[in-house]
Amino acid sequence: ISLVELTAITYSDKYDNESLTVKKFIDHVNKISQWVVCEVLNRRGVKEQVEMFSKFVEIMIHTKSNRDFCSLTALFAGLN
């Protein structure tokens, strides 16, 4: 995402036409966060849900240490 594209989306009402890259990024983050929610809630019992939640927290720690803030944000959105 270029700075020009990001500022164009910030100060414009033409979201769909001017920033396809930003739209794709937002869609990707939303898909990951929805997947995280489904993975946690599809577990049968509370204990299994807590284990899955904990697994995602561990993954978030690794993404933060790798400075992968895109994935970290997506995972956080799913657990939030």
Coordinates of C-alpha atoms in Angstrom, one line a residue:
I1 CA 0.0 0.0 0.0
S2 CA 1.6 3.2 -1.0
L3 CA 1.4 6.4 1.1
V4 CA -0.4 8.2 -1.7
E5 CA -3.0 5.5 -1.9
L6 CA -3.5 5.5 1.8
T7 CA -3.9 9.2 2.1
A8 CA -6.3 9.2 -0.9
I9 CA -8.6 6.7 0.9
T10 CA -8.4 8.8 4.1
Y11 CA -9.5 12.0 2.5
S12 CA -11.8 10.7 -0.1
D13 CA -15.3 9.4 -0.4
K14 CA -14.4 7.3 -3.4
Y15 CA -13.3 4.2 -1.5
D16 CA -14.0 1.6 -4.0
N17 CA -12.5 3.3 -7.0
E18 CA -9.2 4.7 -5.6
S19 CA -7.7 2.1 -3.4
L20 CA -8.1 -1.5 -4.5
T21 CA -5.0 -2.4 -2.5
V22 CA -6.4 -1.0 0.8
K23 CA -9.7 -2.8 0.1
K24 CA -8.0 -6.1 -0.5
F25 CA -5.9 -5.7 2.7
I26 CA -9.0 -5.0 4.8
D27 CA -10.8 -8.0 3.2
H28 CA -7.9 -10.2 4.0
V29 CA -7.7 -9.1 7.6
N30 CA -11.4 -9.6 8.0
K31 CA -11.2 -13.2 6.6
I32 CA -8.4 -14.1 9.0
S33 CA -10.2 -12.7 12.0
Q34 CA -13.4 -14.5 11.0
W35 CA -11.5 -17.8 10.6
V36 CA -10.0 -17.3 14.1
V37 CA -13.4 -16.8 15.6
C38 CA -14.7 -19.9 13.9
E39 CA -11.8 -22.0 15.0
V40 CA -12.3 -21.1 18.6
L41 CA -16.1 -21.4 18.7
N42 CA -16.2 -24.7 16.7
R43 CA -14.5 -26.5 19.5
R44 CA -16.9 -28.8 21.5
G45 CA -16.2 -27.9 25.0
V46 CA -15.0 -24.9 27.0
K47 CA -11.7 -26.6 27.7
E48 CA -11.0 -27.1 24.0
Q49 CA -12.0 -23.5 23.3
V50 CA -9.6 -22.3 25.9
E51 CA -6.8 -24.4 24.4
M52 CA -7.5 -23.0 20.9
F53 CA -7.6 -19.5 22.3
S54 CA -4.3 -20.1 24.0
K55 CA -2.8 -21.4 20.8
F56 CA -3.7 -18.3 19.0
V57 CA -2.2 -16.2 21.7
E58 CA 1.0 -18.1 21.3
I59 CA 0.9 -17.4 17.5
M60 CA 0.3 -13.7 18.3
I61 CA 3.4 -13.6 20.4
H62 CA 5.5 -15.1 17.5
T63 CA 4.0 -12.6 15.0
K64 CA 4.8 -9.7 17.3
S65 CA 8.4 -10.9 17.8
N66 CA 8.7 -11.2 14.0
R67 CA 7.2 -7.7 13.6
D68 CA 4.4 -9.1 11.5
F69 CA 1.9 -6.5 12.6
C70 CA -0.6 -7.3 9.8
S71 CA -1.1 -10.9 11.1
L72 CA -1.0 -9.8 14.7
T73 CA -3.8 -7.3 14.0
A74 CA -5.9 -9.9 12.2
L75 CA -5.5 -12.4 15.0
F76 CA -6.2 -9.9 17.7
A77 CA -9.4 -8.8 15.9
G78 CA -10.5 -12.4 15.8
L79 CA -9.9 -13.0 19.5
N80 CA -11.3 -9.6 20.5

